[in-house]
mmCIF file of C-alpha atoms in Angstrom:
data_model
loop_
_atom_site.group_PDB
_atom_site.id
_atom_site.type_symbol
_atom_site.label_atom_id
_atom_site.label_comp_id
_atom_site.label_asym_id
_atom_site.label_seq_id
_atom_site.Cartn_x
_atom_site.Cartn_y
_atom_site.Cartn_z
ATOM 1 C CA MET A 290 30.144 18.992 24.161
ATOM 2 C CA ARG A 291 29.953 22.783 24.294
ATOM 3 C CA ARG A 292 28.194 22.836 20.951
ATOM 4 C CA LEU A 293 25.732 20.227 22.139
ATOM 5 C CA GLY A 294 25.036 22.169 25.324
ATOM 6 C CA GLY A 295 24.664 25.407 23.376
ATOM 7 C CA ALA A 296 22.250 23.753 20.936
ATOM 8 C CA VAL A 297 20.086 22.446 23.775
ATOM 9 C CA ILE A 298 20.034 25.851 25.480
ATOM 10 C CA GLY A 299 19.101 27.486 22.185
ATOM 11 C CA LEU A 300 16.267 25.010 21.605
ATOM 12 C CA VAL A 301 14.892 25.497 25.124
ATOM 13 C CA ALA A 302 15.062 29.275 24.780
ATOM 14 C CA LEU A 303 13.375 29.135 21.361
ATOM 15 C CA ALA A 304 10.653 26.835 22.699
ATOM 16 C CA ALA A 305 10.038 29.193 25.623
ATOM 17 C CA VAL A 306 9.788 32.265 23.391
ATOM 18 C CA ALA A 307 7.535 30.501 20.869
ATOM 19 C CA ALA A 308 5.416 28.693 23.487
ATOM 20 C CA PRO A 309 2.108 30.352 22.458
ATOM 21 C CA VAL A 310 2.645 29.040 18.915
ATOM 22 C CA LEU A 311 4.202 25.658 19.685
ATOM 23 C CA ALA A 312 1.731 24.667 22.429
ATOM 24 C CA PRO A 313 -1.165 22.708 20.878
ATOM 25 C CA GLN A 314 -3.555 23.855 23.623
ATOM 26 C CA ALA A 315 -3.819 26.666 26.110
ATOM 27 C CA PRO A 316 -1.943 25.717 29.313
ATOM 28 C CA SER A 317 -5.094 26.117 31.415
ATOM 29 C CA ALA A 318 -7.432 24.193 29.072
ATOM 30 C CA GLN A 319 -8.942 21.150 30.812
ATOM 31 C CA PHE A 320 -10.223 18.001 29.135
ATOM 32 C CA ALA A 321 -12.313 16.064 31.646
ATOM 33 C CA ASP A 322 -12.195 12.815 29.657
ATOM 34 C CA TYR A 323 -8.392 12.815 29.530
ATOM 35 C CA THR A 324 -7.253 13.066 33.161
ATOM 36 C CA ASN A 325 -3.785 11.496 33.514
ATOM 37 C CA ALA A 326 -3.995 10.370 29.900
ATOM 38 C CA PRO A 327 -0.764 8.966 28.431
ATOM 39 C CA PRO A 328 1.147 10.668 25.602
ATOM 40 C CA MET A 329 -0.286 10.462 22.095
ATOM 41 C CA ARG A 330 1.719 9.560 19.015
ATOM 42 C CA ILE A 331 1.572 11.486 15.757
ATOM 43 C CA ARG A 332 1.146 8.884 13.037
ATOM 44 C CA ILE A 333 1.417 8.789 9.279
ATOM 45 C CA VAL A 334 0.544 5.102 8.718
ATOM 46 C CA GLY A 335 -3.001 3.946 9.426
ATOM 47 C CA PRO A 336 -4.128 0.553 10.782
ATOM 48 C CA ASP A 337 -4.671 -0.554 7.195
ATOM 49 C CA GLY A 338 -1.021 0.076 6.377
ATOM 50 C CA ARG A 339 -1.767 3.016 4.089
ATOM 51 C CA TRP A 340 0.066 6.346 4.329
ATOM 52 C CA HIS A 341 -1.834 9.438 5.398
ATOM 53 C CA ALA A 342 -1.178 13.034 6.304
ATOM 54 C CA PRO A 343 -0.101 13.312 9.968
ATOM 55 C CA PHE A 344 -2.935 12.292 12.297
ATOM 56 C CA ILE A 345 -3.644 10.965 15.780
ATOM 57 C CA HIS A 346 -5.876 8.285 17.223
ATOM 58 C CA PRO A 347 -7.990 9.464 20.185
ATOM 59 C CA LEU A 348 -7.756 7.756 23.550
ATOM 60 C CA ARG A 349 -10.677 5.932 25.116
ATOM 61 C CA LEU A 350 -10.991 5.624 28.897
ATOM 62 C CA VAL A 351 -11.732 2.025 29.887
ATOM 63 C CA ASP A 352 -11.103 2.211 33.653
ATOM 64 C CA ARG A 353 -11.822 5.543 35.327
ATOM 65 C CA LEU A 354 -10.511 4.422 38.707
ATOM 66 C CA GLU A 355 -7.111 3.283 37.428
ATOM 67 C CA ARG A 356 -7.011 5.877 34.625
ATOM 68 C CA HIS A 357 -6.456 3.177 32.016
ATOM 69 C CA TYR A 358 -6.736 4.266 28.383
ATOM 70 C CA VAL A 359 -6.636 2.410 25.093
ATOM 71 C CA VAL A 360 -5.976 3.816 21.635
ATOM 72 C CA ASP A 361 -9.138 4.042 19.534
ATOM 73 C CA ARG A 362 -7.744 2.964 16.183
ATOM 74 C CA ALA A 363 -11.160 3.134 14.569
ATOM 75 C CA GLN A 364 -10.950 6.935 14.532
ATOM 76 C CA ARG A 365 -8.392 8.978 12.657
ATOM 77 C CA ILE A 366 -8.199 12.680 13.497
ATOM 78 C CA PRO A 367 -6.089 14.715 11.052
ATOM 79 C CA LEU A 368 -3.866 17.523 12.247
ATOM 80 C CA GLU A 369 -4.235 21.130 11.178
ATOM 81 C CA TRP A 370 -1.062 23.151 10.653
ATOM 82 C CA PHE A 371 -0.699 26.892 11.178
ATOM 83 C CA ARG A 372 -4.318 27.394 12.192
ATOM 84 C CA GLY A 373 -5.592 29.617 14.967
ATOM 85 C CA GLY A 374 -2.137 30.990 15.745
ATOM 86 C CA ARG A 375 -0.724 27.549 16.587
ATOM 87 C CA LEU A 376 1.790 25.372 14.808
ATOM 88 C CA VAL A 377 -0.346 22.238 14.973
ATOM 89 C CA ARG A 378 -3.654 21.210 16.497
ATOM 90 C CA PRO A 379 -6.202 18.405 15.976
ATOM 91 C CA ALA A 380 -8.968 19.139 13.522
ATOM 92 C CA GLY A 381 -12.275 19.979 15.148
ATOM 93 C CA GLY A 382 -10.812 20.942 18.513
ATOM 94 C CA GLU A 383 -12.785 18.318 20.467
ATOM 95 C CA VAL A 384 -9.848 15.952 21.011
ATOM 96 C CA PRO A 385 -6.596 17.371 22.451
ATOM 97 C CA LEU A 386 -3.123 16.646 21.143
ATOM 98 C CA LEU A 387 -1.270 15.324 24.202
ATOM 99 C CA LEU A 388 2.363 14.910 23.179
ATOM 100 C CA LEU A 389 3.456 14.435 26.821
ATOM 101 C CA GLY A 390 0.169 13.223 28.249
ATOM 102 C CA ALA A 391 -2.184 15.037 30.609
ATOM 103 C CA ASP A 392 -2.122 15.874 34.310
ATOM 104 C CA SER A 393 -4.664 14.986 37.001
ATOM 105 C CA VAL A 394 -7.184 17.599 35.824
ATOM 106 C CA GLY A 395 -6.800 16.892 32.122
ATOM 107 C CA ARG A 396 -4.404 19.673 31.120
ATOM 108 C CA ASP A 397 -1.820 19.186 28.393
ATOM 109 C CA VAL A 398 1.573 18.604 30.047
ATOM 110 C CA PHE A 399 3.517 19.601 26.920
ATOM 111 C CA SER A 400 1.719 22.951 26.612
ATOM 112 C CA ARG A 401 2.218 23.661 30.308
ATOM 113 C CA LEU A 402 5.885 22.661 30.055
ATOM 114 C CA LEU A 403 6.470 25.198 27.270
ATOM 115 C CA HIS A 404 4.659 27.993 29.084
ATOM 116 C CA GLY A 405 6.371 26.997 32.334
ATOM 117 C CA ALA A 406 9.738 27.430 30.612
ATOM 118 C CA ARG A 407 8.805 31.045 29.836
ATOM 119 C CA LEU A 408 8.120 31.724 33.508
ATOM 120 C CA SER A 409 10.953 29.728 35.085
ATOM 121 C CA LEU A 410 13.595 30.937 32.632
ATOM 122 C CA GLY A 411 12.226 34.484 32.755
ATOM 123 C CA VAL A 412 12.553 34.664 36.530
ATOM 124 C CA ALA A 413 16.051 33.168 36.430
ATOM 125 C CA ILE A 414 17.220 35.539 33.674
ATOM 126 C CA ALA A 415 15.742 38.604 35.380
ATOM 127 C CA GLY A 416 17.291 37.596 38.710
ATOM 128 C CA ALA A 417 20.682 36.923 37.103
ATOM 129 C CA LEU A 418 20.675 40.262 35.288
ATOM 130 C CA GLY A 419 19.749 42.047 38.505
ATOM 131 C CA ALA A 420 22.504 40.278 40.417
ATOM 132 C CA LEU A 421 25.064 41.120 37.722
ATOM 133 C CA LEU A 422 23.994 44.763 37.610
ATOM 134 C CA ILE A 423 24.199 45.218 41.378
ATOM 135 C CA GLY A 424 27.404 43.207 41.587
ATOM 136 C CA ALA A 425 29.065 45.110 38.748
ATOM 137 C CA ILE A 426 28.208 48.510 40.261
ATOM 138 C CA LEU A 427 29.197 47.690 43.840
ATOM 139 C CA GLY A 428 32.211 45.603 42.856
ATOM 140 C CA GLY A 429 33.408 48.297 40.458
ATOM 141 C CA LEU A 430 33.070 50.998 43.102
ATOM 142 C CA ALA A 431 34.908 48.890 45.660
ATOM 143 C CA GLY A 432 37.757 48.028 43.305
ATOM 144 C CA TYR A 433 38.155 51.581 42.018
ATOM 145 C CA ALA A 434 37.783 53.487 45.285
ATOM 146 C CA GLY A 435 39.649 51.121 47.598
ATOM 147 C CA GLY A 436 40.076 51.978 51.253
ATOM 148 C CA ILE A 437 37.052 52.146 53.541
ATOM 149 C CA ALA A 438 34.564 51.847 50.651
ATOM 150 C CA ASP A 439 36.247 48.684 49.427
ATOM 151 C CA GLU A 440 36.390 47.188 52.913
ATOM 152 C CA SER A 441 32.774 48.014 53.717
ATOM 153 C CA LEU A 442 31.309 46.712 50.461
ATOM 154 C CA MET A 443 33.330 43.502 50.529
ATOM 155 C CA ARG A 444 32.419 42.785 54.141
ATOM 156 C CA ALA A 445 28.761 43.237 53.185
ATOM 157 C CA ALA A 446 29.301 40.818 50.303
ATOM 158 C CA ASP A 447 30.986 38.312 52.637
ATOM 159 C CA PHE A 448 28.039 38.550 55.039
ATOM 160 C CA VAL A 449 25.596 37.659 52.268
ATOM 161 C CA LEU A 450 27.862 34.905 50.957
ATOM 162 C CA VAL A 451 28.079 33.056 54.269
ATOM 163 C CA LEU A 452 24.295 32.839 54.467
ATOM 164 C CA PRO A 453 22.650 29.791 52.820
ATOM 165 C CA ALA A 454 21.156 31.464 49.762
ATOM 166 C CA VAL A 455 18.176 29.150 49.295
ATOM 167 C CA TYR A 456 17.131 29.446 52.933
ATOM 168 C CA VAL A 457 17.479 33.215 52.809
ATOM 169 C CA VAL A 458 15.181 33.376 49.779
ATOM 170 C CA LEU A 459 12.709 31.034 51.461
ATOM 171 C CA ALA A 460 12.737 33.069 54.678
ATOM 172 C CA LEU A 461 12.311 36.395 52.885
ATOM 173 C CA ARG A 462 9.510 35.033 50.724
ATOM 174 C CA ALA A 463 7.756 33.448 53.713
ATOM 175 C CA VAL A 464 7.398 36.769 55.563
ATOM 176 C CA LEU A 465 5.713 38.384 52.549
ATOM 177 C CA PRO A 466 2.025 37.929 51.638
ATOM 178 C CA LEU A 467 1.367 34.446 50.282
ATOM 179 C CA VAL A 468 -1.208 35.547 47.712
ATOM 180 C CA ILE A 469 0.406 37.831 45.143
ATOM 181 C CA GLU A 470 -0.517 38.449 41.531
ATOM 182 C CA PRO A 471 1.724 36.465 39.116
ATOM 183 C CA HIS A 472 3.097 39.650 37.525
ATOM 184 C CA ASP A 473 4.096 41.112 40.889
ATOM 185 C CA LEU A 474 5.391 37.748 42.086
ATOM 186 C CA PHE A 475 7.616 37.502 39.020
ATOM 187 C CA TRP A 476 9.470 40.697 39.926
ATOM 188 C CA LEU A 477 9.438 39.887 43.637
ATOM 189 C CA VAL A 478 11.117 36.508 43.173
ATOM 190 C CA SER A 479 13.548 37.995 40.644
ATOM 191 C CA GLY A 480 14.482 40.700 43.154
ATOM 192 C CA LEU A 481 15.029 38.167 45.942
ATOM 193 C CA LEU A 482 17.308 36.123 43.706
ATOM 194 C CA ALA A 483 19.269 39.217 42.710
ATOM 195 C CA LEU A 484 19.597 40.128 46.387
ATOM 196 C CA VAL A 485 21.355 36.860 47.249
ATOM 197 C CA GLY A 486 23.317 36.586 43.997
ATOM 198 C CA TRP A 487 25.054 39.957 43.672
ATOM 199 C CA PRO A 488 28.073 39.183 45.924
ATOM 200 C CA TYR A 489 29.304 36.469 43.540
ATOM 201 C CA ALA A 490 29.576 39.004 40.743
ATOM 202 C CA ALA A 491 30.804 41.814 43.001
ATOM 203 C CA ARG A 492 33.852 39.951 44.294
ATOM 204 C CA GLY A 493 35.111 39.097 40.813
ATOM 205 C CA VAL A 494 34.442 42.550 39.381
ATOM 206 C CA ARG A 495 36.183 44.164 42.349
ATOM 207 C CA ALA A 496 39.307 42.045 41.790
ATOM 208 C CA ILE A 497 39.417 42.831 38.071
ATOM 209 C CA VAL A 498 38.834 46.572 38.484
ATOM 210 C CA ALA A 499 41.419 46.790 41.306
ATOM 211 C CA VAL A 500 44.052 45.416 38.902
ATOM 212 C CA GLU A 501 42.930 47.250 35.767
ATOM 213 C CA ARG A 502 42.788 50.712 37.362
ATOM 214 C CA HIS A 503 46.602 50.771 37.583
ATOM 215 C CA ARG A 504 47.184 49.943 33.914
ATOM 216 C CA GLU A 505 48.412 52.452 31.360
ATOM 217 C CA TYR A 506 45.126 52.922 29.501
ATOM 218 C CA ALA A 507 43.320 53.893 32.717
ATOM 219 C CA ALA A 508 46.072 56.345 33.661
ATOM 220 C CA ALA A 509 46.001 57.791 30.143
ATOM 221 C CA ALA A 510 42.238 58.313 30.334
ATOM 222 C CA ARG A 511 42.584 60.147 33.643
ATOM 223 C CA SER A 512 45.431 62.298 32.300
ATOM 224 C CA LEU A 513 43.202 63.357 29.396
ATOM 225 C CA GLY A 514 40.639 64.694 31.818
ATOM 226 C CA ALA A 515 38.206 61.769 32.009
ATOM 227 C CA SER A 516 36.153 61.757 35.193
ATOM 228 C CA HIS A 517 36.363 58.887 37.656
ATOM 229 C CA LEU A 518 32.863 57.741 36.669
ATOM 230 C CA ARG A 519 33.777 57.694 32.974
ATOM 231 C CA VAL A 520 36.989 55.784 33.629
ATOM 232 C CA LEU A 521 35.071 53.220 35.644
ATOM 233 C CA LEU A 522 32.121 52.801 33.279
ATOM 234 C CA ARG A 523 33.839 53.310 29.949
ATOM 235 C CA HIS A 524 37.202 51.654 30.506
ATOM 236 C CA LEU A 525 37.368 49.426 33.596
ATOM 237 C CA LEU A 526 34.014 47.648 33.810
ATOM 238 C CA PRO A 527 34.207 46.418 30.183
ATOM 239 C CA ALA A 528 37.332 44.509 31.229
ATOM 240 C CA ALA A 529 35.094 42.423 33.483
ATOM 241 C CA GLY A 530 32.683 41.597 30.658
ATOM 242 C CA GLY A 531 33.963 38.063 30.110
ATOM 243 C CA PHE A 532 33.796 37.313 33.810
ATOM 244 C CA LEU A 533 30.220 38.595 34.024
ATOM 245 C CA VAL A 534 29.127 36.434 31.092
ATOM 246 C CA VAL A 535 30.506 33.314 32.756
ATOM 247 C CA GLN A 536 29.055 34.355 36.113
ATOM 248 C CA ALA A 537 25.648 34.719 34.463
ATOM 249 C CA THR A 538 25.818 31.140 33.221
ATOM 250 C CA LEU A 539 26.632 30.018 36.769
ATOM 251 C CA LEU A 540 23.792 31.979 38.351
ATOM 252 C CA LEU A 541 21.173 30.992 35.787
ATOM 253 C CA PRO A 542 20.846 27.268 36.659
ATOM 254 C CA SER A 543 21.001 28.065 40.376
ATOM 255 C CA PHE A 544 18.154 30.542 40.034
ATOM 256 C CA ILE A 545 16.088 28.085 37.982
ATOM 257 C CA LEU A 546 16.414 25.555 40.800
ATOM 258 C CA ALA A 547 15.592 28.228 43.374
ATOM 259 C CA GLU A 548 12.396 29.245 41.546
ATOM 260 C CA ALA A 549 11.388 25.608 41.166
ATOM 261 C CA THR A 550 11.968 25.064 44.887
ATOM 262 C CA LEU A 551 9.851 28.081 45.839
ATOM 263 C CA SER A 552 6.964 27.006 43.611
ATOM 264 C CA PHE A 553 7.282 23.372 44.663
ATOM 265 C CA ILE A 554 6.793 24.172 48.355
ATOM 266 C CA GLY A 555 3.998 26.658 47.699
ATOM 267 C CA LEU A 556 5.865 29.955 48.122
ATOM 268 C CA GLY A 557 6.237 30.695 44.427
ATOM 269 C CA PHE A 558 3.801 30.581 41.575
ATOM 270 C CA GLY A 559 0.602 28.710 42.270
ATOM 271 C CA GLU A 560 -2.101 27.066 40.218
ATOM 272 C CA PRO A 561 -3.183 27.573 37.516
ATOM 273 C CA THR A 562 -0.041 29.552 36.568
ATOM 274 C CA PRO A 563 2.376 27.063 34.994
ATOM 275 C CA SER A 564 6.013 26.975 36.048
ATOM 276 C CA TRP A 565 8.309 23.991 36.258
ATOM 277 C CA GLY A 566 8.164 24.025 40.055
ATOM 278 C CA THR A 567 4.373 24.354 40.109
ATOM 279 C CA MET A 568 4.016 21.367 37.791
ATOM 280 C CA LEU A 569 6.172 19.227 40.088
ATOM 281 C CA GLN A 570 3.853 19.898 43.028
ATOM 282 C CA GLU A 571 1.411 17.381 41.599
ATOM 283 C CA VAL A 572 3.765 14.426 42.043
ATOM 284 C CA SER A 573 5.056 15.452 45.466
ATOM 285 C CA GLY A 574 4.456 12.885 48.166
ATOM 286 C CA SER A 575 2.915 10.281 45.863
ATOM 287 C CA LEU A 576 5.065 7.469 44.549
ATOM 288 C CA GLY A 577 2.022 6.061 42.764
ATOM 289 C CA LEU A 578 1.769 9.115 40.521
ATOM 290 C CA VAL A 579 5.465 8.889 39.649
ATOM 291 C CA THR A 580 5.336 5.192 38.748
ATOM 292 C CA GLY A 581 1.883 5.236 37.167
ATOM 293 C CA PHE A 582 2.170 8.486 35.223
ATOM 294 C CA PRO A 583 5.909 9.130 34.634
ATOM 295 C CA TRP A 584 5.222 11.890 32.085
ATOM 296 C CA LEU A 585 4.323 14.131 35.033
ATOM 297 C CA LEU A 586 8.062 14.249 35.806
ATOM 298 C CA SER A 587 8.827 16.002 32.508
ATOM 299 C CA PRO A 588 9.507 19.357 34.300
ATOM 300 C CA ALA A 589 12.199 17.666 36.405
ATOM 301 C CA VAL A 590 13.749 16.245 33.237
ATOM 302 C CA ALA A 591 13.625 19.690 31.601
ATOM 303 C CA ILE A 592 15.361 21.289 34.587
ATOM 304 C CA ALA A 593 18.055 18.598 34.678
ATOM 305 C CA VAL A 594 18.712 18.821 30.918
ATOM 306 C CA PHE A 595 18.892 22.621 30.929
ATOM 307 C CA VAL A 596 21.197 22.798 33.959
ATOM 308 C CA LEU A 597 23.483 20.117 32.493
ATOM 309 C CA SER A 598 23.588 21.955 29.168
ATOM 310 C CA VAL A 599 24.617 25.203 30.858
ATOM 311 C CA HIS A 600 27.470 23.443 32.649
ATOM 312 C CA LEU A 601 28.573 21.826 29.388
ATOM 313 C CA VAL A 602 28.772 25.261 27.787
ATOM 314 C CA ILE A 603 30.779 27.001 30.500
ATOM 315 C CA GLY A 604 33.140 24.107 31.196
ATOM 316 C CA PRO A 605 35.377 23.625 34.261
ATOM 317 C CA ARG A 606 37.950 26.227 33.153
ATOM 318 C CA ASP A 607 35.460 29.083 32.937
ATOM 319 C CA SER A 608 33.762 27.948 36.144
ATOM 320 C CA ALA A 609 37.062 28.142 38.011
ATOM 321 C CA ALA A 610 37.795 31.546 36.491
ATOM 322 C CA ALA A 611 34.412 32.882 37.576
ATOM 323 C CA LEU A 612 34.825 31.587 41.103
ATOM 324 C CA THR A 613 38.305 33.062 41.496
ATOM 325 C CA GLY A 614 37.536 36.351 39.749
ATOM 326 C CA LEU A 615 40.237 35.884 37.121
ATOM 327 C CA PRO A 616 39.716 36.929 33.485
ATOM 328 C CA THR A 617 38.275 34.153 31.321
ATOM 329 C CA GLY A 618 40.355 34.947 28.264
ATOM 330 C CA ARG A 619 37.298 35.428 26.063
#
């Protein structure tokens, strides 16, 4: 199961990195004649039963009110490969390739899902790295110095831990300006996530460093004239490397859900910037959209699959080790 989870994570990461190439259309491109259009199939067998190069049949709108489409089998639009900087696109560019259908304004859901992965995963990764950096520094200082410094830093960590993290992020984001450029919002949300996530890393690092500083190799380094900073950075913090890796895999899915929550309620990224949470706004409060156009829930499926894959990779043993601050054995 770990291999399966790792393969899924690798595919999602690859799709996010290669989104500009894999997406058939630009995420903001609108096709007025394809609002809420269903997914299209790539075909190789025509209506006459003969084999062809990969192609699609366009969709024809027959009921604008109910958004009912039928496949126009009389037309066959071939696909172009490796043209215009994209892996595949329909020839001519007049008809879109909608692998996961279209949203309510005619934008390609698949293209937006790929570009949304870049934003949602990017925020989560940046926030996790920030939390690990802060946690490693403060936890290492607390474990190495001991005494008042240890007590003060750990009490600060406990104070942050007892607060409901999601509500803290929501409250901090709500008091800031609502309209922020996407680039600035990216770093703002990442910083907020790091702010609520660092105590989880700090507690484990502190426990590991407090034990490792009394071992022979640390004493030998000090006896050879190594400074306290060098002993901490060069010898003690690397001992917490396995713990930090596992802690990162625990923070990552939590931060993805946090970003999706912020964007879903309107405090994160807004239209037309695609993120998984922004895409889910469209189906909020409307059961008819969910039942009539289920492909609009693809961001929720992507989040669930990615989070499940991360938990398959880390497993219960590593999760328990990360929560207790014990070495993972890796």
